[in-house]
Coordinates of C-alpha atoms in Angstrom, one line a residue:
X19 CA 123.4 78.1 85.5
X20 CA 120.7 79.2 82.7
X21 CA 119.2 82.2 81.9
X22 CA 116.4 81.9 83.5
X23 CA 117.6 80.6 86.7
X24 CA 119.7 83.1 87.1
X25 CA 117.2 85.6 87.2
X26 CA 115.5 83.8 89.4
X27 CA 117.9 83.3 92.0
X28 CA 118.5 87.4 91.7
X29 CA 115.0 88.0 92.5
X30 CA 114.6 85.9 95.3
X31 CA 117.5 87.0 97.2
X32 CA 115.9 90.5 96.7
X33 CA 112.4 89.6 97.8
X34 CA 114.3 87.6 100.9
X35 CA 117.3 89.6 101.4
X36 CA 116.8 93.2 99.8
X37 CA 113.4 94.6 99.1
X38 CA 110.2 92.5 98.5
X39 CA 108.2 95.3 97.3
X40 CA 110.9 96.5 95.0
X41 CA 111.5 93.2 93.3
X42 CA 107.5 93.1 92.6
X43 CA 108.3 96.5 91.3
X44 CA 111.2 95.4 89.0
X45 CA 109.2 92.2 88.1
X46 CA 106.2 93.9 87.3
X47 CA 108.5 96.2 85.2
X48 CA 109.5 93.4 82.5
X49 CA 113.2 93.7 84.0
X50 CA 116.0 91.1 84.3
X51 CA 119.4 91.3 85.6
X52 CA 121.9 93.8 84.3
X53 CA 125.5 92.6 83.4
X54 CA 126.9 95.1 81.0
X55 CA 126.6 98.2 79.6
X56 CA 128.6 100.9 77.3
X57 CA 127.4 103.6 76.4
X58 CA 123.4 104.3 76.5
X59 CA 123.0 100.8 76.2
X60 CA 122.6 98.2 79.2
X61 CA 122.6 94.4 78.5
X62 CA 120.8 91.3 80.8
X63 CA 121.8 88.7 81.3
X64 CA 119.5 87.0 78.5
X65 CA 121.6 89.4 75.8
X66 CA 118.5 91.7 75.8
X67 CA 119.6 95.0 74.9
X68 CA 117.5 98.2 76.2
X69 CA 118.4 101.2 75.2
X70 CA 119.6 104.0 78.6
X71 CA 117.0 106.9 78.9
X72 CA 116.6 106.9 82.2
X73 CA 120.7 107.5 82.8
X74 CA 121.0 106.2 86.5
X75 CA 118.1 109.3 87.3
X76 CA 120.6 111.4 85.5
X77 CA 123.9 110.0 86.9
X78 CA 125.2 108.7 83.4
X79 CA 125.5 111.6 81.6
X80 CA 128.5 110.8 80.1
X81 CA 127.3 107.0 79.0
X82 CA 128.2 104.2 80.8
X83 CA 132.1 103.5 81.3
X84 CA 132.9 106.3 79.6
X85 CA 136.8 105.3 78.5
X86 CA 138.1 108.7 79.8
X87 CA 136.5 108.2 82.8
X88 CA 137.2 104.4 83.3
X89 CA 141.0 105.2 82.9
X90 CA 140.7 108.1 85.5
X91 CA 139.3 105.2 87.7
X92 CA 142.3 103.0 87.3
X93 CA 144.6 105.4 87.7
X94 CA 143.6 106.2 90.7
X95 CA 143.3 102.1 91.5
X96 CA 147.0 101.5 90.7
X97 CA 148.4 104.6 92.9
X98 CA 145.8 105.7 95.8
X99 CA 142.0 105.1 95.5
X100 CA 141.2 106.1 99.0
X101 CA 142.3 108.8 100.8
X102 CA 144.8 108.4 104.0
X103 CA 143.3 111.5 105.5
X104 CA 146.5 112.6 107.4
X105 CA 148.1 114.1 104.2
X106 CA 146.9 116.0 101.5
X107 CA 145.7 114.9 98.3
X108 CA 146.7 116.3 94.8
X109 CA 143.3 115.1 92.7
X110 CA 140.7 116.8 95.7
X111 CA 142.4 119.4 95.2
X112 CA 142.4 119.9 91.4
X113 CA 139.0 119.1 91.4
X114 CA 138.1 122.0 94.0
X115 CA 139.9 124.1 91.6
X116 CA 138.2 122.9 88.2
X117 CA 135.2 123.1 90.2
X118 CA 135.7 126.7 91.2
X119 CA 137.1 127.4 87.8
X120 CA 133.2 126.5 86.0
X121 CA 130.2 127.4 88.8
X122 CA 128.8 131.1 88.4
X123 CA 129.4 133.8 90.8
X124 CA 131.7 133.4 93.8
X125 CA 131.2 129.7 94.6
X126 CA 134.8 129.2 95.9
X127 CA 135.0 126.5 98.3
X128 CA 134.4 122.6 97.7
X129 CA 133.3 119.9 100.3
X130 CA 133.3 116.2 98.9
X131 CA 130.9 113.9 100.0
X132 CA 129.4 110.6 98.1
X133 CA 125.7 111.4 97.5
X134 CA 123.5 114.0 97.0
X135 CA 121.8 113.8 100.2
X136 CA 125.2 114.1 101.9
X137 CA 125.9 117.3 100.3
X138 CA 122.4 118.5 100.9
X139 CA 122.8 117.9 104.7
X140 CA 126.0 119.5 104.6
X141 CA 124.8 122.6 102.7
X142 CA 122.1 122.9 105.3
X143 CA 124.5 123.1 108.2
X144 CA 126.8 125.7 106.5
X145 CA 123.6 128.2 105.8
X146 CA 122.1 127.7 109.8
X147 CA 125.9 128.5 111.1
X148 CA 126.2 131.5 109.3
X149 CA 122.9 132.9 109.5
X150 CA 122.4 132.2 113.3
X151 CA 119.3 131.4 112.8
X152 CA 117.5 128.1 112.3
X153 CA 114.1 128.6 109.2
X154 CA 115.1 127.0 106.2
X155 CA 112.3 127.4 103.5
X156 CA 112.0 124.9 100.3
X157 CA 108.8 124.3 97.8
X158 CA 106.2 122.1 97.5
X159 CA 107.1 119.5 95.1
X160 CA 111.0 119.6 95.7
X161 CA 113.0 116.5 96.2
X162 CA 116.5 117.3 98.2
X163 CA 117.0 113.5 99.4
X164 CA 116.1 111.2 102.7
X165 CA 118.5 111.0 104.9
X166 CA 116.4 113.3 108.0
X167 CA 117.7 116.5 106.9
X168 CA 117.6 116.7 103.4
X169 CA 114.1 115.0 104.0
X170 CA 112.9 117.6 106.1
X171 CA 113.5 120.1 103.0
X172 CA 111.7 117.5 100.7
X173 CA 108.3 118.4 99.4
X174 CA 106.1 115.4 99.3
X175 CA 104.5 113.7 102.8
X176 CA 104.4 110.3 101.7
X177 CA 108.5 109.9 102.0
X178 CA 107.6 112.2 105.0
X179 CA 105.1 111.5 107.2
X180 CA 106.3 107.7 108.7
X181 CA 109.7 109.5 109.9
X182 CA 107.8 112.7 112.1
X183 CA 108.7 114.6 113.6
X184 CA 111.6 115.4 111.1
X185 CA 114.1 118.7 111.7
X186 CA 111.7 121.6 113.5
X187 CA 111.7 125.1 111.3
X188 CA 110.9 123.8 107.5
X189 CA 108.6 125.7 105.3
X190 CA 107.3 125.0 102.2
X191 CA 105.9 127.4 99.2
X192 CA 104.7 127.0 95.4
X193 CA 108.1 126.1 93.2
X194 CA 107.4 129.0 91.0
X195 CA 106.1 131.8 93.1
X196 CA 108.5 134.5 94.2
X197 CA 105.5 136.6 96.3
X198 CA 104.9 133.2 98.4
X199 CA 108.4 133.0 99.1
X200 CA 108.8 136.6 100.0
X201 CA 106.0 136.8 102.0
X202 CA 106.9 133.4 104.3
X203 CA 110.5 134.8 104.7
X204 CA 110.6 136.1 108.7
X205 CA 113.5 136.9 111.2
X206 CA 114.3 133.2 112.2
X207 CA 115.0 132.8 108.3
X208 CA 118.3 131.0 107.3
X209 CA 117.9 130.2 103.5
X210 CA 115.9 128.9 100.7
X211 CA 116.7 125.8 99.3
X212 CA 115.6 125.1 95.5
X213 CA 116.1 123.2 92.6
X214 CA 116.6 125.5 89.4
X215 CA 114.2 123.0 87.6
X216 CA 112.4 120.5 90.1
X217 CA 113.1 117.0 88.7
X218 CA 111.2 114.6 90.9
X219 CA 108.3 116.5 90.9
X220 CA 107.6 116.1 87.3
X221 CA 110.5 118.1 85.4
X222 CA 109.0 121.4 86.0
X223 CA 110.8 124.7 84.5
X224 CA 110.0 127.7 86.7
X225 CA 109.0 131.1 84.8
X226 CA 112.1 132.3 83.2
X227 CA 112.8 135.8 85.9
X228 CA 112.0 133.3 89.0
X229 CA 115.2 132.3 90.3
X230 CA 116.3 136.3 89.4
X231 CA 113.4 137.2 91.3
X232 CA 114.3 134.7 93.9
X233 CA 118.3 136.4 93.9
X234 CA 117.2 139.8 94.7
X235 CA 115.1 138.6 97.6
X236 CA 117.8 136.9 99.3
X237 CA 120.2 139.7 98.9
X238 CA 117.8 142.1 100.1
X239 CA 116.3 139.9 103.0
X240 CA 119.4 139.2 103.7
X241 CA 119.2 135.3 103.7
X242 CA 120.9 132.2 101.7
X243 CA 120.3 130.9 98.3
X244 CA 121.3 127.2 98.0
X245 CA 120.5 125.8 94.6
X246 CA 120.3 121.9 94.7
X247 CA 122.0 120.8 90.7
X248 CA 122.6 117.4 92.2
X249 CA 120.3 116.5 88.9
X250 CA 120.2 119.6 86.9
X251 CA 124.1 119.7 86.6
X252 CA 126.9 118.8 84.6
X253 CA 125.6 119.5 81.0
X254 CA 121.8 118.2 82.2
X255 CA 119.6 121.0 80.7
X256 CA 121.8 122.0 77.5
X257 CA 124.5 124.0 80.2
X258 CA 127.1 123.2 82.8
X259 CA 124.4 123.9 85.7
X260 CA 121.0 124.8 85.3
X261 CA 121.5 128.2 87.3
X262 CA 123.5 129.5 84.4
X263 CA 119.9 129.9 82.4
X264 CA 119.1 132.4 84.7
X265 CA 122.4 134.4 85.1
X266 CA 122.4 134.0 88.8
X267 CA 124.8 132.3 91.4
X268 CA 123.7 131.4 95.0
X269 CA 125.2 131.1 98.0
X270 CA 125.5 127.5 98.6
X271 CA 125.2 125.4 95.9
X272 CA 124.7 121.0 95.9
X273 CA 125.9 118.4 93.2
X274 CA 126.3 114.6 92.3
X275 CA 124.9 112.4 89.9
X276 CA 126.5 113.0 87.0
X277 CA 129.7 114.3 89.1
X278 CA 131.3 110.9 89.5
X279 CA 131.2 110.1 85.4
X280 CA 129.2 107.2 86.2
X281 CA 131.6 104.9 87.4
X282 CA 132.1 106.3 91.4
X283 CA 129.5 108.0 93.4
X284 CA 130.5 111.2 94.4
X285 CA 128.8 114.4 95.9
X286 CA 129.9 118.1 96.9
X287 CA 128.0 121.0 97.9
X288 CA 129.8 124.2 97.3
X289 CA 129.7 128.0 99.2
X290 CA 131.3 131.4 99.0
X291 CA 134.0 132.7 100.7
X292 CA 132.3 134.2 103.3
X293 CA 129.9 131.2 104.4
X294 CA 132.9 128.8 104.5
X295 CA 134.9 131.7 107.0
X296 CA 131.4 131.3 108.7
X297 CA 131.7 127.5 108.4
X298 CA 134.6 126.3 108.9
X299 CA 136.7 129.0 110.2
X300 CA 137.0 128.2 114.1
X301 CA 136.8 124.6 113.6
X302 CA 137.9 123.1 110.2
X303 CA 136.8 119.3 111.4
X304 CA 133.0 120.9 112.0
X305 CA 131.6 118.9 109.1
X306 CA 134.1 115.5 107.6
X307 CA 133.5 112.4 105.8
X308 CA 135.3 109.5 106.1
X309 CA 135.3 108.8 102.4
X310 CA 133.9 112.3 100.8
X311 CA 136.8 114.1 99.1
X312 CA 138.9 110.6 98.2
X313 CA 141.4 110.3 95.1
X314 CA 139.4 107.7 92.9
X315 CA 135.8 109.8 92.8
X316 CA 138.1 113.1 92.3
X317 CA 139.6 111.6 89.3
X318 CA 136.7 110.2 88.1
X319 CA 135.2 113.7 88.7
X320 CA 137.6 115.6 86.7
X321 CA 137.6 112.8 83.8
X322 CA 134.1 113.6 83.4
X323 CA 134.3 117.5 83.2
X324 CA 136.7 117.2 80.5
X325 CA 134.7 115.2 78.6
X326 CA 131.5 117.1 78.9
X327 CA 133.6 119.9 77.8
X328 CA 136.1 118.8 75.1
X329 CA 132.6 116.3 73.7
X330 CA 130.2 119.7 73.3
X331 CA 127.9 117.6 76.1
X332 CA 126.2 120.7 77.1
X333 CA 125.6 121.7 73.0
X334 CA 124.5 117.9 72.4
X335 CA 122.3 118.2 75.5
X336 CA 120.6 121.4 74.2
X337 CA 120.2 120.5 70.7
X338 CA 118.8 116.9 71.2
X339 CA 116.5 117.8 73.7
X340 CA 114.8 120.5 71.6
X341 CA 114.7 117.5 69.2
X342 CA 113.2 115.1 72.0
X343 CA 110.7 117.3 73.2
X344 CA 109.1 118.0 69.7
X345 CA 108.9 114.1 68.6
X346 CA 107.3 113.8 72.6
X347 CA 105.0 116.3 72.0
X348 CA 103.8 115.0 68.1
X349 CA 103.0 111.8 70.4
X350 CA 101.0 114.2 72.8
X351 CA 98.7 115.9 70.0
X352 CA 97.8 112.0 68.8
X353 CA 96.8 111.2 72.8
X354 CA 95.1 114.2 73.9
X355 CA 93.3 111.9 76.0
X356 CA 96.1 110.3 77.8
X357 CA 99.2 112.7 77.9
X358 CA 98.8 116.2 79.4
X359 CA 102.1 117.9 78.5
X360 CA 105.7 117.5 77.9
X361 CA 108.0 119.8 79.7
X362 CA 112.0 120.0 80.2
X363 CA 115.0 121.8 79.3
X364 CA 118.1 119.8 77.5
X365 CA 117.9 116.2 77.7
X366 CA 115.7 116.5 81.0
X367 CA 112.3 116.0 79.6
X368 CA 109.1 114.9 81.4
X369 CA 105.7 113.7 80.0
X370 CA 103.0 113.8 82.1
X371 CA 99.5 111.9 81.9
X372 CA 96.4 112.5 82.8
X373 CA 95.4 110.1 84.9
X374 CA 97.0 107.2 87.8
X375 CA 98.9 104.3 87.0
X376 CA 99.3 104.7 83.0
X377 CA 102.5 105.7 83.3
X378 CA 103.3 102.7 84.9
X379 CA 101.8 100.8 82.3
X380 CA 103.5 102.8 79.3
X381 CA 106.9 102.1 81.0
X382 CA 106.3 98.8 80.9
X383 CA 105.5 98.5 77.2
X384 CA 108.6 100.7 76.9
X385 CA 110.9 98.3 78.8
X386 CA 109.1 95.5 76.7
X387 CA 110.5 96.8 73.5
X388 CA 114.1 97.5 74.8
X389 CA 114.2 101.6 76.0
X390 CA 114.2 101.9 80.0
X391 CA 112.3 105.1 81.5
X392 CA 110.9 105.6 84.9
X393 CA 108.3 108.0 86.3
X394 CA 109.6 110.7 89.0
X395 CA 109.3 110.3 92.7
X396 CA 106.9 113.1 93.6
X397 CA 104.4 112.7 90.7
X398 CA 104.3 108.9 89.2
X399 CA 101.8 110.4 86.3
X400 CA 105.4 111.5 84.6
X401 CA 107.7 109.5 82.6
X402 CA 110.9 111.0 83.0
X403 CA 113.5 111.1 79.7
X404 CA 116.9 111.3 81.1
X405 CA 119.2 109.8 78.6
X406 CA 123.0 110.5 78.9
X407 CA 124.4 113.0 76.8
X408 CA 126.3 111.1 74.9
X409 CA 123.0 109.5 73.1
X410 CA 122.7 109.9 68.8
X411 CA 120.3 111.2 66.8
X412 CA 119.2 107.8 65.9
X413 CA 118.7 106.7 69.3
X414 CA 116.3 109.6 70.5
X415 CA 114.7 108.7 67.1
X416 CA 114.2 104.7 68.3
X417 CA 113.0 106.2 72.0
X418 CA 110.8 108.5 70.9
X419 CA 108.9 105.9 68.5
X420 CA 108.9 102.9 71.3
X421 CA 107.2 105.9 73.6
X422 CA 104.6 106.3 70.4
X423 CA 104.3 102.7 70.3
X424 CA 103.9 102.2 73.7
X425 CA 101.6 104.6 74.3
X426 CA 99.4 103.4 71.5
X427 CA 99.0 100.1 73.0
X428 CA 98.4 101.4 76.6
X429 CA 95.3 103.3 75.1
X430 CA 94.4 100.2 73.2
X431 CA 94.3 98.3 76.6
X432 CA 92.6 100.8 78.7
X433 CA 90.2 101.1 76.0
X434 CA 89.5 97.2 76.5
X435 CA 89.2 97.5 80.1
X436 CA 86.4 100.4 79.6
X437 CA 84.7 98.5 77.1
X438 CA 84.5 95.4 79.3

């Protein structure tokens, strides 16, 4: 089969079998089919090589079949990948441990699930069982997944409104704004649920005392702090997990991504001693999953920790995102007219545009000359930079001048347009 048929025979399957407005999507992109990748680098099946700085929407933090992680995986393949759920399992629990062993405060307790949406859901149950009561507040702009729960928490209507109603008793107030949130907190109130820095609503880093601010509300309200890092953690923003910039822990806390090195999805939300008592105490079975908590994503899990750890991720993270953001913004002062700001912490960067659709078109041009970004779900004016950590110098150097490049002929076309 050739090249080019193959690609065609990928995207018809997905216009007749998959998603037809998602292989236009793809197609409109530039995008072929993926075969390999190591690394930040992903090959098609032409021998194209694009450079990784999307990472998976920051899953690959590690790179792509990180060999630490891959051997984790086959470990795990050649003794048990899957748990038998009758007995107990040596790698779940090392990885509640390790995982115990690096989160703030007195996060204590692991449950394993596969996603992020999974351990969102989850996290929501524990809070409503041990408050008693049923208010969950989040922020406009947040993105906590789409399964019905998690997407009753989520702050945009368009993923919204073709599922209503959605779970009764969801609130919604400025990311940012401690007053608002105080002020909407009543006696049905459960918990907050927040992202330390929301991602899909355009990479936005809150004032530096909010989530302290936010801390001494809860305690003194007397309601839950869950912290969704299903994107901020694991070495994201220049630290193990986000929170850690603020010096505060919650009660209830989500991950993913990243957690699985890459290779296995995996998911877990985490809680204090005294939620899981609240939790789980009467009836340990409350809340399973058939495949949450198996042996393959635990090792996989653990492989990745101790390489973010013994590889200086988090360092790399901090230091090459400061580097990032100042070659992003030198782009910026040349296009006043087209790029409004660059924002982010680490290697979580997003630059946002002034107006519809051109980041759509500056992706494009980016994919064109071989570096893959995407804009975020909740505000498609912003190119998201989500490389994994394990990226070089060089290659933030090569991404940053594609995005100059790119940019530069985006303003050329729109310029044409205008002029005709």
């Amino acid at each position: 089969m050739g090249k080019n048929d193959l690609l065609k025979e990928v995207t018809e399957k997905y216009r007749c079998y998959i998603n037809p407005g998602l292989q236009k999507l793809l197609s409109f992109a530039g995008l072929g089919v993926e075969v390999r990748a190591e690394g930040c680098t992903i090959y098609d099946s032409e021998g194209k090589e694009y450079l990784d700085c999307l990472g998976g929407y920051g899953v690959f933090s590690v790179g792509h079949r990180h060999p630490k992680v891959i051997e984790a995986a086959k470990q795990a393949l050649d003794t048990m990948p899957l748990s038998g759920k009758a007995f107990f399992s040596k790698p779940v629990a090392d990885l509640a441990e390790k995982l115990a062993e690096i989160t703030p405060g007195n996060l204590s307790y692991s449950f394993f699930c596969n996603s992020g949406t999974e351990a969102v859901e989850g996290a929501l149950k524990a809070a409503r069982a041990f408050a008693g009561r049923e208010k969950i507040i989040s922020t406009i702009g947040g993105y906590h997944g789409k399964t019905m729960g998690s997407l009753s928490a989520t702050g945009r209507e368009k993923y919204k409104k073709p599922f209503e109603p959605l779970l009764p008793e969801f609130s919604f107030v400025p990311f940012g704004d401690s007053d608002a949130l105080e002020k909407e907190i009543d006696e049905h109130t459960a918990a907050i649920i927040l992202e330390p820095i929301q991602g899909e609503a355009g990479i936005h880093v809150p004032p530096p005392d909010y989530l302290k601010k936010v801390r001494e509300i809860c305690n003194r309200k007397g309601i839950l702090l869950i912290l969704d890092e299903v994107q901020t953690g694991f070495g994201r923003t220049g630290i193990m997990f986000a929170m850690e910039h603020s010096g505060i822990a919650p009660d209830l806390a989500t991950f993913a991504k990243a957690m699985g090195g890459g290779v296995v999805p995996c998911g877990a939300f985490m809680g204090t001693p005294e939620v899981w008592e609240k939790f789980f105490g009467e009836n340990p079975l409350i809340h399973t999953s058939t495949f949450g908590g198996n042996p393959l994503a635990a090792n996989c899990a653990l492989a990745t920790i101790e390489v973010i750890q013994s590889e200086g991720l988090c360092e790399k993270a901090a230091t090459l995102g400061d580097s990032m953001k100042r070659s992003l913004e030198k782009v910026r002062e040349s296009h006043p007219d087209l790029i409004a700001e660059v924002r982010g912490k680490g290697l979580m960067i997003g630059v946002e545009f002034k107006m519809d659709d051109v980041a759509e078109i500056v992706i494009a041009q980016m994919v064109k000359r071989g570096v893959v970004v995407a804009y975020t779900l909740n505000n498609p004016r912003v190119i998201r930079f989500e490389p994994p950590l394990v990226i070089t110098e060089k290659q933030v150097e090569r991404a940053c001048e594609v995005f100059a490049e790119a940019v530069k002929e985006t303003s050329s076309l729109l310029t044409t347009v205008l002029e005709e």
